[in-house]
mmCIF file of C-alpha atoms in Angstrom:
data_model
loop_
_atom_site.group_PDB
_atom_site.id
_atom_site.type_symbol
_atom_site.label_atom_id
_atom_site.label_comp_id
_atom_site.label_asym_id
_atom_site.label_seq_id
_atom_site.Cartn_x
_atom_site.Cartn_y
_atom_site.Cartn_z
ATOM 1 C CA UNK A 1239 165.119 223.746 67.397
ATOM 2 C CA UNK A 1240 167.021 226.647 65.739
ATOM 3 C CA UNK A 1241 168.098 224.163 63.075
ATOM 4 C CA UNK A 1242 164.313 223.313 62.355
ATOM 5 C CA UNK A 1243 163.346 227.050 62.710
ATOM 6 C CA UNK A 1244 165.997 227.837 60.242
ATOM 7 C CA UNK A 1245 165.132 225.130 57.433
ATOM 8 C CA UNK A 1246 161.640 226.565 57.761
ATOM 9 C CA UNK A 1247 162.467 229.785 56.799
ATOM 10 C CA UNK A 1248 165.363 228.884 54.238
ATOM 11 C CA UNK A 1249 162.515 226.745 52.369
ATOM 12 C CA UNK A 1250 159.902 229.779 52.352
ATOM 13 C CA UNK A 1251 162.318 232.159 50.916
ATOM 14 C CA UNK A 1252 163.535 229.601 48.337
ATOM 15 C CA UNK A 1253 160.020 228.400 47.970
ATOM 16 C CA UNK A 1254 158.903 232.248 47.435
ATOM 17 C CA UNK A 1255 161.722 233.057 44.801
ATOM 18 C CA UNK A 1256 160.978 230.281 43.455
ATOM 19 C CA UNK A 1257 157.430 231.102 42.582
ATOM 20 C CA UNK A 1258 158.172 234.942 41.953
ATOM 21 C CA UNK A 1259 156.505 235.676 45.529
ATOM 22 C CA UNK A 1260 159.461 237.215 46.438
ATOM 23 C CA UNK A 1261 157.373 241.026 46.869
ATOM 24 C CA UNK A 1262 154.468 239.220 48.805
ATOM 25 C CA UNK A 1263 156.537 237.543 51.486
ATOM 26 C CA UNK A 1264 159.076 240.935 51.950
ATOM 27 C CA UNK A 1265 155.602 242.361 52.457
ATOM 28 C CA UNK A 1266 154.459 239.554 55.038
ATOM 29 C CA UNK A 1267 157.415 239.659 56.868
ATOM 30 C CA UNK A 1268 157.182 243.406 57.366
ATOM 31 C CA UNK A 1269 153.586 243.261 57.956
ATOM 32 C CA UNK A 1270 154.500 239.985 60.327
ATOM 33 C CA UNK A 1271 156.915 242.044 62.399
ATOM 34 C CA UNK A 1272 155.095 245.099 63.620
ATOM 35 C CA UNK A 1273 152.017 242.956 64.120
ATOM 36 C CA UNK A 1274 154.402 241.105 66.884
ATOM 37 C CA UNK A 1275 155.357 244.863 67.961
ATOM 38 C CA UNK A 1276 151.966 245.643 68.709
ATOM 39 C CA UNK A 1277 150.937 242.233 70.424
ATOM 40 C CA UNK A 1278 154.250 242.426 72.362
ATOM 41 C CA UNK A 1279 152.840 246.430 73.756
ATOM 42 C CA UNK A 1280 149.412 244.931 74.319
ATOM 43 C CA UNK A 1281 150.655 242.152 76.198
ATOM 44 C CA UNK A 1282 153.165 243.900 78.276
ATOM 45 C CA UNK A 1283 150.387 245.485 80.269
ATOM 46 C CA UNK A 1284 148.572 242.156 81.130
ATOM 47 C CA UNK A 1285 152.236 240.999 81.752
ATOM 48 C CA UNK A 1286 153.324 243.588 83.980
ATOM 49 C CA UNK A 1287 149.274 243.949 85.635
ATOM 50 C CA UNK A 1288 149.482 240.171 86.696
ATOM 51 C CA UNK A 1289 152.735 239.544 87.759
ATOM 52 C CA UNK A 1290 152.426 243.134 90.281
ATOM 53 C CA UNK A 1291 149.221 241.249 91.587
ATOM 54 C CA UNK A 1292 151.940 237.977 92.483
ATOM 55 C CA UNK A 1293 154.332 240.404 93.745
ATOM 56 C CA UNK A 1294 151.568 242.002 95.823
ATOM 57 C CA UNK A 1295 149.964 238.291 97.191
ATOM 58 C CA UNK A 1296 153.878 237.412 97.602
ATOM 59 C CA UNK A 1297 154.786 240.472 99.923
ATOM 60 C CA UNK A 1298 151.255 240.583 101.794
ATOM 61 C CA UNK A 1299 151.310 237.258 102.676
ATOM 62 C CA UNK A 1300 148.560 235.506 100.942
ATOM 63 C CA UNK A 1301 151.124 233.299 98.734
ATOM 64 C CA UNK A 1302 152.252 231.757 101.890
ATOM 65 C CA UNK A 1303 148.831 231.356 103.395
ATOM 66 C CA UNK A 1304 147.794 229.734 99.956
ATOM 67 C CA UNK A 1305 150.856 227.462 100.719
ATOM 68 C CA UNK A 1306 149.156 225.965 104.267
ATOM 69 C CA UNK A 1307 145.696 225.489 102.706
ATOM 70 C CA UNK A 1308 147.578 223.404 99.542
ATOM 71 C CA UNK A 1309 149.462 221.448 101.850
ATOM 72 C CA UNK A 1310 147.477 218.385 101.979
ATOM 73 C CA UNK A 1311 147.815 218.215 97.879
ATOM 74 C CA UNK A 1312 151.674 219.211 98.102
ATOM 75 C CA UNK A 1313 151.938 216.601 101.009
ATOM 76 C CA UNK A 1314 150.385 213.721 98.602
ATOM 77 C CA UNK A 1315 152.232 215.009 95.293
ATOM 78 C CA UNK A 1316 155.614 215.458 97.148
ATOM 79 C CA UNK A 1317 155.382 213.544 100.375
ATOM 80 C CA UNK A 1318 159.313 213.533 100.736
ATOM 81 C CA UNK A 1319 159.258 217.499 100.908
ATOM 82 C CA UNK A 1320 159.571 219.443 103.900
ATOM 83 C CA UNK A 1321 156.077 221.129 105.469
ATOM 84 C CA UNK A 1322 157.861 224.555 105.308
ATOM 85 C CA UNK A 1323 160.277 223.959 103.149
ATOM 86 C CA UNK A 1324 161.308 226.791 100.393
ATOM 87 C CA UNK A 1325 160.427 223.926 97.461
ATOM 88 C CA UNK A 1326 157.097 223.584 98.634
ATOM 89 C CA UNK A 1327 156.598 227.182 98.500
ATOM 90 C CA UNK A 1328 157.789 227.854 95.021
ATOM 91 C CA UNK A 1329 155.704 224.809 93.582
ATOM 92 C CA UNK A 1330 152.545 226.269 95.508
ATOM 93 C CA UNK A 1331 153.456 229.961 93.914
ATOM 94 C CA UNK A 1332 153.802 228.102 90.390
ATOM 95 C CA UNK A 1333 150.400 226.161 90.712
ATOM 96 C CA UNK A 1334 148.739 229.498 91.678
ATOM 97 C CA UNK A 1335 149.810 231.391 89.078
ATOM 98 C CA UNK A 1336 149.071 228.545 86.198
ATOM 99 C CA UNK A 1337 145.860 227.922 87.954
ATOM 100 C CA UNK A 1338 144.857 231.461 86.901
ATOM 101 C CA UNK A 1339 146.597 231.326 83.789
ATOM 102 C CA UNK A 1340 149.643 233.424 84.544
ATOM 103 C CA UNK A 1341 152.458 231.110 82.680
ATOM 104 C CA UNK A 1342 154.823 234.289 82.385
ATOM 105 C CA UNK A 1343 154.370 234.591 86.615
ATOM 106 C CA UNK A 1344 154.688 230.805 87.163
ATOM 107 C CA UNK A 1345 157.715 230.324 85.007
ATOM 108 C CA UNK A 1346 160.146 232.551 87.887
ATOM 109 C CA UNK A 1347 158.852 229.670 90.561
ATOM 110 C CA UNK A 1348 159.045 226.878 88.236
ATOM 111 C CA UNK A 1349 162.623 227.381 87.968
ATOM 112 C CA UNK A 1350 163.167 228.289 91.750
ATOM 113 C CA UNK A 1351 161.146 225.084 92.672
ATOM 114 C CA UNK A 1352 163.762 223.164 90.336
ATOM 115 C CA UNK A 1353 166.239 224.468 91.682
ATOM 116 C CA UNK A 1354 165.031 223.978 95.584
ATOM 117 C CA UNK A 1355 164.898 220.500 94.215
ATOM 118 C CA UNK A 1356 168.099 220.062 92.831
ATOM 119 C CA UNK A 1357 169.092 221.467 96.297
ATOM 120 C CA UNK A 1358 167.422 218.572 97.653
ATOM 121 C CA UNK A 1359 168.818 215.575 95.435
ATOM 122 C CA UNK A 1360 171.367 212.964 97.261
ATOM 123 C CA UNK A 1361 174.984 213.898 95.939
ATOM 124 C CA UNK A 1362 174.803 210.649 93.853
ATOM 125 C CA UNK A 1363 172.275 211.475 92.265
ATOM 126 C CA UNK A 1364 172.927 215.432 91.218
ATOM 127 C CA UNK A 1365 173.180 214.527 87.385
ATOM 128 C CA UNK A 1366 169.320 213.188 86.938
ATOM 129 C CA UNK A 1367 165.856 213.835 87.668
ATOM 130 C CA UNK A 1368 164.138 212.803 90.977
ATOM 131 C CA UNK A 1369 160.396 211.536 91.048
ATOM 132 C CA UNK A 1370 159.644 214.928 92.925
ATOM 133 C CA UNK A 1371 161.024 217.052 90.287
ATOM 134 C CA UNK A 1372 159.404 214.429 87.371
ATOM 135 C CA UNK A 1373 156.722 214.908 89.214
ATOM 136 C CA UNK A 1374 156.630 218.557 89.418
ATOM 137 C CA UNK A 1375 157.642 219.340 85.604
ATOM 138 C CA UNK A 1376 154.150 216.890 84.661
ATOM 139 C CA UNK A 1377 151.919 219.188 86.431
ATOM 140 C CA UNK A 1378 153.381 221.889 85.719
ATOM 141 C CA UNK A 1379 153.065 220.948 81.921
ATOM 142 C CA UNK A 1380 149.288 220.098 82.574
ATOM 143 C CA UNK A 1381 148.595 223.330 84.290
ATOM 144 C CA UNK A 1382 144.979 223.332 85.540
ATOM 145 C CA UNK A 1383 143.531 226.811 84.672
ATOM 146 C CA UNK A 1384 140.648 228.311 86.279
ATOM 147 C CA UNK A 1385 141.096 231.653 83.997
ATOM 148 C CA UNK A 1386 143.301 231.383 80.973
ATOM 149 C CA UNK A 1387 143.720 234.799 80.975
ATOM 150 C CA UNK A 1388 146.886 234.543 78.158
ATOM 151 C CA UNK A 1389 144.400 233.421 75.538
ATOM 152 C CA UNK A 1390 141.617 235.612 76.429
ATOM 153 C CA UNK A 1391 144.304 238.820 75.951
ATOM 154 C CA UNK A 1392 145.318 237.270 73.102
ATOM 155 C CA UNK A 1393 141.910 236.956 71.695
ATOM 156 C CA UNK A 1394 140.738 240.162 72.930
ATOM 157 C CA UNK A 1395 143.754 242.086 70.579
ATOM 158 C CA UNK A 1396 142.744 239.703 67.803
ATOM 159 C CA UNK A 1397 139.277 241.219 67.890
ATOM 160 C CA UNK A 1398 137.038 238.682 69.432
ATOM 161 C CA UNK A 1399 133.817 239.439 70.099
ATOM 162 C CA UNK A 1400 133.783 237.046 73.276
ATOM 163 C CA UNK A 1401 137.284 236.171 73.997
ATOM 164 C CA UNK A 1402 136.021 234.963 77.441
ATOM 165 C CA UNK A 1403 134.223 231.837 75.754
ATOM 166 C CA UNK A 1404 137.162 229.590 75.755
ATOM 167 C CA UNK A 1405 136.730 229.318 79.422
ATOM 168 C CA UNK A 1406 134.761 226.402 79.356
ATOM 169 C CA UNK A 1407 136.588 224.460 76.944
ATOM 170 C CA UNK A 1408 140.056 225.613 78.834
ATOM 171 C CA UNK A 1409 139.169 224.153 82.392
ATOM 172 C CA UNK A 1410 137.319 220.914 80.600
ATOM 173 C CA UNK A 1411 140.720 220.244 78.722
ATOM 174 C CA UNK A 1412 143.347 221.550 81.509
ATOM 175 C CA UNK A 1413 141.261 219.360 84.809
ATOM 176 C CA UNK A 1414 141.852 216.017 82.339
ATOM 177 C CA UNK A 1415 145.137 216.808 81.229
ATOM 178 C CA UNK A 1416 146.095 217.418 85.345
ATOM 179 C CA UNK A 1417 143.873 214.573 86.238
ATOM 180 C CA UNK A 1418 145.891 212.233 83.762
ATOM 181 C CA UNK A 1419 149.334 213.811 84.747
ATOM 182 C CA UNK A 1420 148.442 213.209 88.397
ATOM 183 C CA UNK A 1421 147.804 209.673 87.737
ATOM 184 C CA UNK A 1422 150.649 208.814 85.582
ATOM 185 C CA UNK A 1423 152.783 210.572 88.282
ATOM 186 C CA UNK A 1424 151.733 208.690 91.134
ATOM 187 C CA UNK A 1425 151.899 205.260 89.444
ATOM 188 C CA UNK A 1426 155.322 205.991 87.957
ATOM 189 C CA UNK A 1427 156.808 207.131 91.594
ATOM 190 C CA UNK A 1428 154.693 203.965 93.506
ATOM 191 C CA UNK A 1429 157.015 201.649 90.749
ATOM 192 C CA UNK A 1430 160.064 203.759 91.466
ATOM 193 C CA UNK A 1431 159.388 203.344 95.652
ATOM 194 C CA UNK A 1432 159.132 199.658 95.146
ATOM 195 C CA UNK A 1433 161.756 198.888 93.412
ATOM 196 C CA UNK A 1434 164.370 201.211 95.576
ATOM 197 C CA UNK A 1435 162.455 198.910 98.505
ATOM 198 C CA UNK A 1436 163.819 195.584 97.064
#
């Protein structure tokens, strides 16, 4: 990726030399950089706002009670996981925070979850991927939002005039892309079952 990133680049500068741009793009990138300085400030907040709220739900409680009312999906998604079990948690705390469109709060229990996973892996099996964590990395990736609240602060400090509109759209496209990723999961790990059965 940093090899890609860097022949991008390389070719614009060339590209602007080149054409005798070379003014235009010193002023982009200039222009380019505090524009990500000011979107970095304005997201901070929302950032910082969102993830407290986690923190809060985590520390009063509510996370875990979340946990018990998922359990039935968890159960059917990861039926080889333990009720209580510190994996189950995590993945709960990741869904909840992509189901209101908190990536930057789900991606701390995303990687706890994988690593509760790991944890969890027979010893001859440590150096790949079990169906639970396959599993877990799909729906993750498919992230069924209620609220995308990441595109609605981006599009409020863009200057939207309705930045809430994309709601719609977002839980239209995220419950298909979910419903698909649930499917392919559960047909992929039914093959995998079977065949460890014969």
């Amino acid at each position: 990726m940093n090899l890609l990133w860097g022949f991008m680049i390389l070719i614009g500068v060339i590209f602007g030399a080149v054409n005798g741009g070379l003014g235009t793009l010193t002023e982009q990138i200039l222009s380019s950089v505090a524009e990500a300085v000011n979107l970095s400030i304005a997201m901070a907040g929302a950032i910082a706002l969102w993830t407290g709220i986690m923190e809060i739900a985590e520390q009063t409680g509510i996370i875990s009670g979340v946990t018990r009312a998922l359990h039935p999906l968890l159960h059917f998604l990861f039926p080889t996981l333990e009720k209580e079990g510190a994996a189950k948690k995590q993945i709960a705390t990741n869904f909840i925070a992509n189901f209101f469109g908190l990536g930057w709060a789900a991606t701390p229990a995303g990687l706890a979850a994988m690593k509760e996973l790991q944890v969890l892996q027979p010893s001859v099996r440590k150096d790949e991927a079990s169906d639970e964590m396959c599993t877990f990395l799909v729906m993750n990736i498919s992230s069924l939002q209620l609220i995308p609240i990441n595109m609605i602060a981006y599009r409020t400090q863009y200057g939207s005039t309705n930045p809430a509109i994309i709601v719609g759209p977002g839980i239209a496209a995220t419950f298909v892309s979910t419903a698909v990723a649930f499917l392919i999961c559960k047909i992929i790990t039914s093959h995998h079952r079977k065949k460890r059965v014969y």
